[in-house]
Short mmCIF file of C-alpha atoms and ligand atoms in Angstrom, two decimals:
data_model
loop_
_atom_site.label_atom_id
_atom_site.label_comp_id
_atom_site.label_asym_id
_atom_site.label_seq_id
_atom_site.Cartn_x
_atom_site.Cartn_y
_atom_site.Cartn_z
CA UNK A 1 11.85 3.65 -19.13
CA UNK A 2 11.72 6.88 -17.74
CA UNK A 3 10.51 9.86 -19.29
CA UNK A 4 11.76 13.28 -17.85
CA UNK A 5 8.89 16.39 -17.99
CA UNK A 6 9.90 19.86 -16.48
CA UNK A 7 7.09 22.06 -16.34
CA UNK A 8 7.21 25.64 -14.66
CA UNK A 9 3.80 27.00 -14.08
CA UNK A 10 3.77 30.86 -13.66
CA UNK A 11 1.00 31.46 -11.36
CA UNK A 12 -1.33 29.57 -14.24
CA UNK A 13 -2.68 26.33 -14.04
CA UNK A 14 -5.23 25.34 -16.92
CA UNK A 15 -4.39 28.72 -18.39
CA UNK A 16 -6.28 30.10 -15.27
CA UNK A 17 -4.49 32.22 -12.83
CA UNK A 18 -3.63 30.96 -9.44
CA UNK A 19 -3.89 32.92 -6.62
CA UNK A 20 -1.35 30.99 -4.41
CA UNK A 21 2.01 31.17 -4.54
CA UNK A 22 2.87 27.25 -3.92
CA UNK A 23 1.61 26.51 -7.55
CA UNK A 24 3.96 29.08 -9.12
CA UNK A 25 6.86 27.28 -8.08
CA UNK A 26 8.58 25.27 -10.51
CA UNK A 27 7.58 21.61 -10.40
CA UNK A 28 9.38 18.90 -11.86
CA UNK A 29 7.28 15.81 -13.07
CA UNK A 30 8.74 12.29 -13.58
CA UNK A 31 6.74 10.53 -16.00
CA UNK A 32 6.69 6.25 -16.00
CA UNK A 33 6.11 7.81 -12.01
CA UNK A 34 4.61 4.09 -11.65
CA UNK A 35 2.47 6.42 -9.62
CA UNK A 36 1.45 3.75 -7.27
CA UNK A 37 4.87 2.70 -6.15
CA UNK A 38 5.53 6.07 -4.68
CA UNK A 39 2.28 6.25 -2.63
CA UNK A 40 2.58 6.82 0.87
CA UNK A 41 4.11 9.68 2.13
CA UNK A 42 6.67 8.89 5.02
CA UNK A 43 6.24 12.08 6.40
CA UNK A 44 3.88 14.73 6.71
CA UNK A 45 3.21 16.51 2.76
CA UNK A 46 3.45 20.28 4.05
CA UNK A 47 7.05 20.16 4.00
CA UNK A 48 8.47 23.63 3.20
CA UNK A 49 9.35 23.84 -0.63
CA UNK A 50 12.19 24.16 -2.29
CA UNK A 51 12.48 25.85 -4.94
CA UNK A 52 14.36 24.11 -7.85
CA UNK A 53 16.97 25.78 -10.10
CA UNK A 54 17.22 24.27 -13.72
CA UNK A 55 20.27 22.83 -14.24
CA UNK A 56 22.14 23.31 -18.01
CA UNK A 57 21.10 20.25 -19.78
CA UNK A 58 17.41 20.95 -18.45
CA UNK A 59 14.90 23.07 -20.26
CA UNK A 60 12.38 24.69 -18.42
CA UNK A 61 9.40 25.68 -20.19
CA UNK A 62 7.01 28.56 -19.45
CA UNK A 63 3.42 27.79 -19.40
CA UNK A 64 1.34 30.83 -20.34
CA UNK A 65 -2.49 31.03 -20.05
CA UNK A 66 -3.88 28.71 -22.86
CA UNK A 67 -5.28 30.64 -26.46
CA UNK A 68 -8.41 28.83 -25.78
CA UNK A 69 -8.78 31.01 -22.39
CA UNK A 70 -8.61 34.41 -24.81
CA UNK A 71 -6.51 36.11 -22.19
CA UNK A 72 -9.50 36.03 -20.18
CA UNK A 73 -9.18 34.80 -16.45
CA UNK A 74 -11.08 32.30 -15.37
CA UNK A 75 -11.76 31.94 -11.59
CA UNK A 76 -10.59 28.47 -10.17
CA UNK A 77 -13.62 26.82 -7.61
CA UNK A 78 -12.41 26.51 -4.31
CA UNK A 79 -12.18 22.69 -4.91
CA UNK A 80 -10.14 22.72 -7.90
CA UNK A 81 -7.82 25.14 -6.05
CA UNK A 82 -7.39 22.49 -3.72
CA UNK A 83 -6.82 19.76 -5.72
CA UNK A 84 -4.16 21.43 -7.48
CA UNK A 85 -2.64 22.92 -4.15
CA UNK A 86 -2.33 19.48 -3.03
CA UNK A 87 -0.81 18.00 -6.45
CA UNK A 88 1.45 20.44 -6.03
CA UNK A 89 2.82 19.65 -2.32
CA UNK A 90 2.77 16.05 -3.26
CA UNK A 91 5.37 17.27 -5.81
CA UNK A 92 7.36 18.73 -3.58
CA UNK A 93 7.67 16.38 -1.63
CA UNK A 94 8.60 13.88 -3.44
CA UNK A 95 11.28 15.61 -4.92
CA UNK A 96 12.78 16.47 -1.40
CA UNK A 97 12.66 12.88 -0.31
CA UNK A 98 14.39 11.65 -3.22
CA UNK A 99 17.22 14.16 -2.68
CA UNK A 100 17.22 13.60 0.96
CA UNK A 101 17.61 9.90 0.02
CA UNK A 102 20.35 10.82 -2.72
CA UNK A 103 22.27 13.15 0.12
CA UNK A 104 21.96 10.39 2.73
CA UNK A 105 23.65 7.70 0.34
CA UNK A 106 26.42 10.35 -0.78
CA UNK A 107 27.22 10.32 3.29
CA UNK A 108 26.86 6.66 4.02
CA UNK A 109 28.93 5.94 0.78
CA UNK A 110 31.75 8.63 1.82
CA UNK A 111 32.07 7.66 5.64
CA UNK A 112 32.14 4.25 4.41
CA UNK A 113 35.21 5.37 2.49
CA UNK A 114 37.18 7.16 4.98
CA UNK A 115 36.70 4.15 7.27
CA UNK A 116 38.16 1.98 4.60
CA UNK A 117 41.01 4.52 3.82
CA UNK A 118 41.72 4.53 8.01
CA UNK A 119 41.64 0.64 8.04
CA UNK A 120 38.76 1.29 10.58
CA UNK A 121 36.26 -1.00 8.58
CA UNK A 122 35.66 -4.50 10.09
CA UNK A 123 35.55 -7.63 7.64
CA UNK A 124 33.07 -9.11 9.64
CA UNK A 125 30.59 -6.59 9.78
CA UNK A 126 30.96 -5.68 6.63
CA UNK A 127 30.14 -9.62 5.66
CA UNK A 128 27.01 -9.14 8.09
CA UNK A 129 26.16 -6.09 6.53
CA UNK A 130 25.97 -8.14 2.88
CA UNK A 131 24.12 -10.69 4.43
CA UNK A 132 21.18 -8.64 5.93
CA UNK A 133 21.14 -7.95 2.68
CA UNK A 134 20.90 -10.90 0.78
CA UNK A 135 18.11 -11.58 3.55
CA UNK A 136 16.31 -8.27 2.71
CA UNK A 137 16.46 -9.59 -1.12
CA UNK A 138 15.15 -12.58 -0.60
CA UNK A 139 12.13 -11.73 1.91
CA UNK A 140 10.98 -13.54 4.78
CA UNK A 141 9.82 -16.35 1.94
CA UNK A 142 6.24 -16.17 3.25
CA UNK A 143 3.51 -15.66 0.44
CA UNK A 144 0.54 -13.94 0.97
CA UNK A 145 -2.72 -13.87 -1.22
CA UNK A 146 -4.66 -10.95 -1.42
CA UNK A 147 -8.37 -12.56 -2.34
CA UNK A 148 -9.84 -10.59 -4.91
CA UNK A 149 -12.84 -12.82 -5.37
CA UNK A 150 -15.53 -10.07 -4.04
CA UNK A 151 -15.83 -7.64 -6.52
CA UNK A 152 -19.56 -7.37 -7.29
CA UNK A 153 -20.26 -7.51 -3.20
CA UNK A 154 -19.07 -4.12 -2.68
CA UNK A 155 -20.10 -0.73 -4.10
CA UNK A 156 -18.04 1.52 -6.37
CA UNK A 157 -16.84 3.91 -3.46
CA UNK A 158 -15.61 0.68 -1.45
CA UNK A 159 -14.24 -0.35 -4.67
CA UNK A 160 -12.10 2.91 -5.10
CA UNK A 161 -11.27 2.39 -1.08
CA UNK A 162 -10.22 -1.65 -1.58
CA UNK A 163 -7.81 -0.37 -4.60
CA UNK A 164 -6.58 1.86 -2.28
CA UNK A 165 -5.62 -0.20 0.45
CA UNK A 166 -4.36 -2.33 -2.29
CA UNK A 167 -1.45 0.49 -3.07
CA UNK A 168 -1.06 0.81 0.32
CA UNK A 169 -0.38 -3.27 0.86
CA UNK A 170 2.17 -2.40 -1.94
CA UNK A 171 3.90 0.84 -0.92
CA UNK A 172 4.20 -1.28 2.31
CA UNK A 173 5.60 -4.05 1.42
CA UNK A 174 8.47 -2.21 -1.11
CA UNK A 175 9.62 -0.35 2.15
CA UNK A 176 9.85 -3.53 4.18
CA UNK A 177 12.69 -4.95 5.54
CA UNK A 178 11.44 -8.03 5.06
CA UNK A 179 8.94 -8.44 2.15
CA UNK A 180 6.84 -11.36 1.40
CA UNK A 181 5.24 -12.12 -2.23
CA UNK A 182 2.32 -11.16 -2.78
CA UNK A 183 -0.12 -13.14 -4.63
CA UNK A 184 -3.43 -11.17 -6.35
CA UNK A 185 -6.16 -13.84 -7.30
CA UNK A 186 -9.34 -13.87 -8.51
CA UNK A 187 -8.67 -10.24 -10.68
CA UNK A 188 -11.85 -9.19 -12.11
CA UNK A 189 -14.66 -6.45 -12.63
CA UNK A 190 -14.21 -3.18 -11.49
CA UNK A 191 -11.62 -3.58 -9.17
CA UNK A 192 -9.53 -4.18 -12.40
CA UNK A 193 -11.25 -1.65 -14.67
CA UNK A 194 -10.12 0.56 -11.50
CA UNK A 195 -6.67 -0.42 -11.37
CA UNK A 196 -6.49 -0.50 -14.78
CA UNK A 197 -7.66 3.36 -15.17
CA UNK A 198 -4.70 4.77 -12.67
CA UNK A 199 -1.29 5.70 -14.46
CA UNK A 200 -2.00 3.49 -17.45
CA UNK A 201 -2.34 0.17 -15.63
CA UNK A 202 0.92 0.91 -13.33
CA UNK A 203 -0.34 -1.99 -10.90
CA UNK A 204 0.85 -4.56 -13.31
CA UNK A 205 4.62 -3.15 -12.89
CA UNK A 206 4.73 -3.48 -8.86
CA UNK A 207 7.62 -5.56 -7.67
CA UNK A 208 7.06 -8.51 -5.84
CA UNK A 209 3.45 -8.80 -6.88
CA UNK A 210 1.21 -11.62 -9.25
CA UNK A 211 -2.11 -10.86 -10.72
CA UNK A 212 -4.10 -13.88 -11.39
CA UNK A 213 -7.03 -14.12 -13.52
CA UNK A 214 -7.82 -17.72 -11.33
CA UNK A 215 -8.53 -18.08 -7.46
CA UNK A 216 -5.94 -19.68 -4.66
CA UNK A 217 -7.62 -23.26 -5.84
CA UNK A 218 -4.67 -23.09 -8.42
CA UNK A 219 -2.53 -23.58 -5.25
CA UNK A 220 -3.77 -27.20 -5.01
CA UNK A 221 -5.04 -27.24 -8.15
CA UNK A 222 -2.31 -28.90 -10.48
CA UNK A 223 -2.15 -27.84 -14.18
CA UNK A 224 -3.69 -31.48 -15.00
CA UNK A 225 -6.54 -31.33 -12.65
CA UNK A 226 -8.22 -28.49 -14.47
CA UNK A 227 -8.07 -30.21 -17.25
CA UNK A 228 -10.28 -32.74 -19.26
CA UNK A 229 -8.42 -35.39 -17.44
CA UNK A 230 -9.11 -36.09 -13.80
CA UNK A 231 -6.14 -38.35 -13.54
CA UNK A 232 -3.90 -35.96 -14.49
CA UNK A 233 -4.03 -34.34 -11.29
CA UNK A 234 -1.91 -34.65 -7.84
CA UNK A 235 -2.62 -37.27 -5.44
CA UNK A 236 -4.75 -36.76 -2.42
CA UNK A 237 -1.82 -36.68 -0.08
CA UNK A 238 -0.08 -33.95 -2.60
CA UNK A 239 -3.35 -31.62 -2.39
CA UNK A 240 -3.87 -32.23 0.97
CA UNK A 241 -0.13 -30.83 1.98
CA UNK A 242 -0.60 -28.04 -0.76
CA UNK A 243 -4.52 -26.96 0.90
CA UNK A 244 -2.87 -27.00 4.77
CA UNK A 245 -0.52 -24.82 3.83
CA UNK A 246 -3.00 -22.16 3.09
CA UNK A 247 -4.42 -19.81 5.93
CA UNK A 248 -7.07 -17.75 5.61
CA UNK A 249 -6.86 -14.86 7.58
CA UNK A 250 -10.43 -13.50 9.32
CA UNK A 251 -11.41 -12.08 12.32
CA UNK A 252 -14.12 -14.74 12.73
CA UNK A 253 -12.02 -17.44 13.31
CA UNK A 254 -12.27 -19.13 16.67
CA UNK A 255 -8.51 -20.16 15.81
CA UNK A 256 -5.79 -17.87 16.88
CA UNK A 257 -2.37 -17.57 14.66
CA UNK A 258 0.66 -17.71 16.86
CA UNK A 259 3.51 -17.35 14.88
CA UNK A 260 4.13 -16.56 10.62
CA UNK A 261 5.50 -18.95 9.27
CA UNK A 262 8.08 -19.06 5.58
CA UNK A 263 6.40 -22.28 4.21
CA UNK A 264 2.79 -21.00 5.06
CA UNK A 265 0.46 -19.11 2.48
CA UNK A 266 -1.57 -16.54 4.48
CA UNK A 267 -4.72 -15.50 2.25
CA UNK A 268 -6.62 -11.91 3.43
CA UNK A 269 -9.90 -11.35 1.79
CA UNK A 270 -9.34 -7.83 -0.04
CA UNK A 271 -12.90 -6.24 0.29
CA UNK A 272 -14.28 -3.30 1.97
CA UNK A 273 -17.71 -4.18 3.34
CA UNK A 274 -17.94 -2.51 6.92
CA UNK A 275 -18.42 -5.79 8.06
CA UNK A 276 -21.74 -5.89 6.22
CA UNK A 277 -20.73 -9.53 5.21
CA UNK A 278 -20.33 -11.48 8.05
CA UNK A 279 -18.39 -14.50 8.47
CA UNK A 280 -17.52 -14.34 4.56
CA UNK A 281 -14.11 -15.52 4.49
CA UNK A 282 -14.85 -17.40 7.40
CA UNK A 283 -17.66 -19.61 5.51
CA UNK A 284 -14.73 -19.34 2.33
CA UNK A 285 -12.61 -20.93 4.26
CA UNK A 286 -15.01 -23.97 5.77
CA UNK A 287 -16.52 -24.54 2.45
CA UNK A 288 -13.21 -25.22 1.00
CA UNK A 289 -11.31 -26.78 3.67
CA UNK A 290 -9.01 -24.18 4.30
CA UNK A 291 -7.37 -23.50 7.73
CA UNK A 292 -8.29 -20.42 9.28
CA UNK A 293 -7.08 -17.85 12.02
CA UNK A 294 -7.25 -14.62 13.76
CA UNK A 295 -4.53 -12.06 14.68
CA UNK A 296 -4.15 -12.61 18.26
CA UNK A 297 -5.27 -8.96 19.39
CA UNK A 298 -7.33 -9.88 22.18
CA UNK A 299 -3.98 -11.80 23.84
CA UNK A 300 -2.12 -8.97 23.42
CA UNK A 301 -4.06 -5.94 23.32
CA UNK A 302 -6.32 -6.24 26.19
CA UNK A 303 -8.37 -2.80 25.07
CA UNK A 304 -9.33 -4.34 21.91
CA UNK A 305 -12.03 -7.14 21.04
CA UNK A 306 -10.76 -10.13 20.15
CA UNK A 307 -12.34 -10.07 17.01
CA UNK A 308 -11.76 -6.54 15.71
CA UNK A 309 -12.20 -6.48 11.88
CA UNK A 310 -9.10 -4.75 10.21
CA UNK A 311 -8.61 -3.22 6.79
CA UNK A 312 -6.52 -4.85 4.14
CA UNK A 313 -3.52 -3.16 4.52
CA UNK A 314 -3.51 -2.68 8.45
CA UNK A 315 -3.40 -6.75 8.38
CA UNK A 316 -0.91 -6.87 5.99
CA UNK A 317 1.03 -4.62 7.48
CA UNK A 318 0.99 -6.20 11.20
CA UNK A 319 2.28 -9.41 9.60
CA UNK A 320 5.25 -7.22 7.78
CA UNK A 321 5.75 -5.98 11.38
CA UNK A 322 5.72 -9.20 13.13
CA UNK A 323 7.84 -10.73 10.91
CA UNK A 324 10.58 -7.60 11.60
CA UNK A 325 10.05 -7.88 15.07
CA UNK A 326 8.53 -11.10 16.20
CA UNK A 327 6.62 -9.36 18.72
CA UNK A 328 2.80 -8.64 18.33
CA UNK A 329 2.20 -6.56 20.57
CA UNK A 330 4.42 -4.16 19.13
CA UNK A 331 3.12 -5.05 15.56
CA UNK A 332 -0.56 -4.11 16.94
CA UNK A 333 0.77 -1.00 18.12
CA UNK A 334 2.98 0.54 15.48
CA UNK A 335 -0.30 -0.15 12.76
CA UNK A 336 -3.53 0.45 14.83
CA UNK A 337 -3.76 3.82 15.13
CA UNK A 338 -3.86 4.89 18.79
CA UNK A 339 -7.40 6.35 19.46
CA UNK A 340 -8.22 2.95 18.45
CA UNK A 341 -7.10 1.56 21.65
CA UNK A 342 -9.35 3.72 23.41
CA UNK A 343 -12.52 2.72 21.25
CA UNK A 344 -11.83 -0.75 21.79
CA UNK A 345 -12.64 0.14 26.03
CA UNK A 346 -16.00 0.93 27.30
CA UNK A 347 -17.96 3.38 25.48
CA UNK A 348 -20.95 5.78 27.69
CA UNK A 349 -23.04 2.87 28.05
CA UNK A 350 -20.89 0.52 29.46
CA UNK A 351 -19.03 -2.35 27.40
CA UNK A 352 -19.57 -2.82 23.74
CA UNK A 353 -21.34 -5.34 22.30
CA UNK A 354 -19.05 -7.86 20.31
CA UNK A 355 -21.04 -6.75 16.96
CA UNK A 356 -20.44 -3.38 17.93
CA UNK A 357 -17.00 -3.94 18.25
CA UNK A 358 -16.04 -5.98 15.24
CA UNK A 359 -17.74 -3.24 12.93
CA UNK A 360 -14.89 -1.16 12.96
CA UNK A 361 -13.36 -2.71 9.38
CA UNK A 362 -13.57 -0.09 6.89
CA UNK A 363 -13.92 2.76 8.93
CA UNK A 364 -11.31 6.01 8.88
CA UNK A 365 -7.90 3.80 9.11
CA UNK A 366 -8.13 2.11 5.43
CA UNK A 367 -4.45 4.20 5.18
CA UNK A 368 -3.77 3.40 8.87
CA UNK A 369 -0.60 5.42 8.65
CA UNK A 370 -2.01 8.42 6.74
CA UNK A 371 -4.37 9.50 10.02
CA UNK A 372 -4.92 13.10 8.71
CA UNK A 373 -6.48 12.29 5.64
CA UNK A 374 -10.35 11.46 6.79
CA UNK A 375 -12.84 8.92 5.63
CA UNK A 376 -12.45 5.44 4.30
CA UNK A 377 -10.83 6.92 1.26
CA UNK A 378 -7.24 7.57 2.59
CA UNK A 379 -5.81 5.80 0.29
CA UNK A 380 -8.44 7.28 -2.17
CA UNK A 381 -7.04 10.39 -1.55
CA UNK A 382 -3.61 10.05 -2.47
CA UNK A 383 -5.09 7.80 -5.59
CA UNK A 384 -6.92 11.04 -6.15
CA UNK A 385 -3.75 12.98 -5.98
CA UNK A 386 -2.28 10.55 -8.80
CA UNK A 387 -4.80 11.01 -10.91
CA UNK A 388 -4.58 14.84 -10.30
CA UNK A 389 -0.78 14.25 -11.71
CA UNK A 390 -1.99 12.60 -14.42
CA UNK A 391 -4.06 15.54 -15.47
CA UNK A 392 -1.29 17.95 -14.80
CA UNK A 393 0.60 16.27 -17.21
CA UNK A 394 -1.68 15.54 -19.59
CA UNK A 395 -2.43 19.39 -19.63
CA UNK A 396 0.79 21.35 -18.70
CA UNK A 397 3.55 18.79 -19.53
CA UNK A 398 5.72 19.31 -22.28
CA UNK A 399 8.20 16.65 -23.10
CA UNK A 400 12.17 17.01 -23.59
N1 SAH B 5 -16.59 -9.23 6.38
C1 SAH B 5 -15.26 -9.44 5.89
C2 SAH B 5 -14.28 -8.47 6.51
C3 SAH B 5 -13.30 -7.92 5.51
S1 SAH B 5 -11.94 -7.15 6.27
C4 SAH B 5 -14.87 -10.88 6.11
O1 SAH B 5 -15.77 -11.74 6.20
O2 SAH B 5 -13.69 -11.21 6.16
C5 SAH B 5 -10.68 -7.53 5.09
C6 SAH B 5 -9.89 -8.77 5.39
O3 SAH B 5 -8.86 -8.49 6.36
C7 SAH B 5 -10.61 -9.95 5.96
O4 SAH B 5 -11.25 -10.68 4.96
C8 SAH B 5 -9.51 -10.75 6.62
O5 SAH B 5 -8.82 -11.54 5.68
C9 SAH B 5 -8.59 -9.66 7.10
N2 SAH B 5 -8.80 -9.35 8.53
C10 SAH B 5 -9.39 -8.26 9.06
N3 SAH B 5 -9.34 -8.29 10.39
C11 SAH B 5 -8.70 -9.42 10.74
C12 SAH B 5 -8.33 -10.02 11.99
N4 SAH B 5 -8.60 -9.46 13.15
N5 SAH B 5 -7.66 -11.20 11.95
C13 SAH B 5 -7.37 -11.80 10.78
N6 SAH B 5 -7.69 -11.27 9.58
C14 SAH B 5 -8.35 -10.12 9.55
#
């Protein structure tokens, strides 16, 4: 359920006087904002603001400087100032998209009208219409398993970034036109305590998404055979069909995957390691008789290595892309950002060396879409601006 806040802060925030005039604008916060479905901007933040006029059945309250402050002003640090600019464009833009999305429907819904009220509006297209539709709904049918089995092999920072790219996967896959399920084994340690901390556990509410306590083994693991009872389990030939149907995605593969395909289970190893672990997944894989493959890059891409190591999300999001478009090279393109191309050629010294080249995972792309935000805590970032929301509401908020 959704719980409505309307907050208008009068050039205070934290009972301390703001000296920019963004913040004084009147913000509206929706609470239940399952924060992390609504992470990634489609557009630049820095959006010119609205202002928003109350309407009657909404009351806006007027935040003075808290009693604890004693009327005295505190100066905001130049970070806070920041943090709490930024919260506050965030805001505003949300709110803009959503009415921008509101207005658009209004239109589609009233041309739609006329054009049935002309006799202009063709059956047929209007069946094809309902069944891209229906195809949207149901997904491409693929599954793909995010393999959260590395928790205590990364630090806390690549921790915060993996979580990151983990709302990113998400905020990806919502938007898609043609989404796959997405499967989250192996939940455990701090990547859950970190999950856990943002908006109250809103993870557990994404659409389209399992969390499992157990590994992928459950995939070819029947009820039965983890059991007391060995017998219980499938036959050979059933776990055999159930194990090939699993791919492990990883850049060390020698294989190359050509096409996606609906029956198939792709598994990417969700960790942020800066390629510190080498051959990981790839071992993974081996040691349990799971397929593996590459993203063709190399046969498409001929400035990149063959083996560049991606971030969770860019991978993810190439397969959403292939599957829309069937075309890799155009998937490689629209998700590796474009100065990538050009590190991929030769650098001063002449050509990279292949571990040069496949060290790249982890670097400044973990949001590959969100390319002004530095460091390999894009996604961090905008986390960071959640939690910021969280705050505001915790401090400023009061509910109607
Ligand atoms: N050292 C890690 C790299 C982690 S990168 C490893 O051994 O896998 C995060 C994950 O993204 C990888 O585990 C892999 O599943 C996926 N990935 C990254 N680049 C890829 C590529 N070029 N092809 C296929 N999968 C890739």
């Amino acid at each position: 359920m959704s719980r409505k806040f309307e907050v208008q802060v009068k050039g205070f925030l934290h009972g301390i006087p703001v000296p920019f005039p963004d913040v004084a604008n009147k913000i509206r916060i929706y609470s239940s904002m399952s924060i992390l479905e609504e992470l990634v901007p489609s557009q630049p933040i820095d959006t010119p603001i609205t202002p928003i006029t109350a309407s009657n059945d909404e009351q806006v309250d007027s935040l003075a400087p808290s009693p604890e402050s004693n009327g005295q002003a505190k100066i905001m640090s130049k970070k806070a100032m920041k943090k709490a600019a930024k919260a506050e464009r965030y805001q505003s833009f949300k709110l803009e998209r959503r009415a921008r999305e509101k207005q658009m429907q209004k239109e589609k819904k009233r041309i739609k009208a006329q054009k049935r009220a002309a006799g202009e509006l063709d059956d047929s297209a209007e069946l094809e219409e309902k069944a891209r539709k229906r195809q949207k709904m149901s997904g491409f049918g693929g599954k793909v398993v995010l393999d959260l089995a590395f928790d205590d092999l990364m630090s806390d920072k690549e921790i915060n970034s993996l979580c990151s790219q983990l709302a990113y996967t998400y905020s990806a896959n919502r938007n898609a036109s043609y989404p796959f399920t997405l499967i989250c084994t192996s939940l455990n340690g701090r990547t859950r305590d970190r999950l856990q901390a943002i908006n109250d556990g809103a993870y557990k509410r994404w659409a389209r998404t399992e969390w499992w306590d157990d590994s992928y083994e459950r995939f070819w693991l029947s009820p039965g055979a983890s059991g007391s009872s060995e017998k219980a389990g499938p036959t050979s030939a059933d776990l055999d069909a159930r194990q090939r149907s699993l791919v492990y995605l990883t850049a060390d593969s020698g294989e190359e995957i050509e096409e996606l395909k609906p029956d198939e289970t792709y598994i990417i190893g969700a960790l942020v390691d800066r390629n510190r672990y080498k051959n990981l997944t790839l071992d993974k894989a081996n040691k349990q008789s799971i397929r593996h493959a590459r993203l063709p890059i190399g046969k498409y891409i001929s400035t990149l290595p063959t083996r560049k190591v991606l971030t969770v999300n860019q991978v993810f999001e190439i397969m959403l892309k292939w599957v829309e478009t069937r075309n890799w090279e155009e998937a490689f393109h629209s998700i590796i950002p474009k100065r990538k191309f050009l590190d991929g050629k030769k650098g001063k010294g002449g050509k990279r060396s292949e571990e040069e080249e496949v060290a790249l995972e982890g670097d400044e792309d973990a949001g590959a879409k969100v390319e002004t935000v530095n460091g390999d805590d894009a996604g961090a970032e905008i986390l960071g601006t959640v939690i910021q929301e969280d705050e505001l509401l915790e401090a400023h908020v009061q509910a109607i």
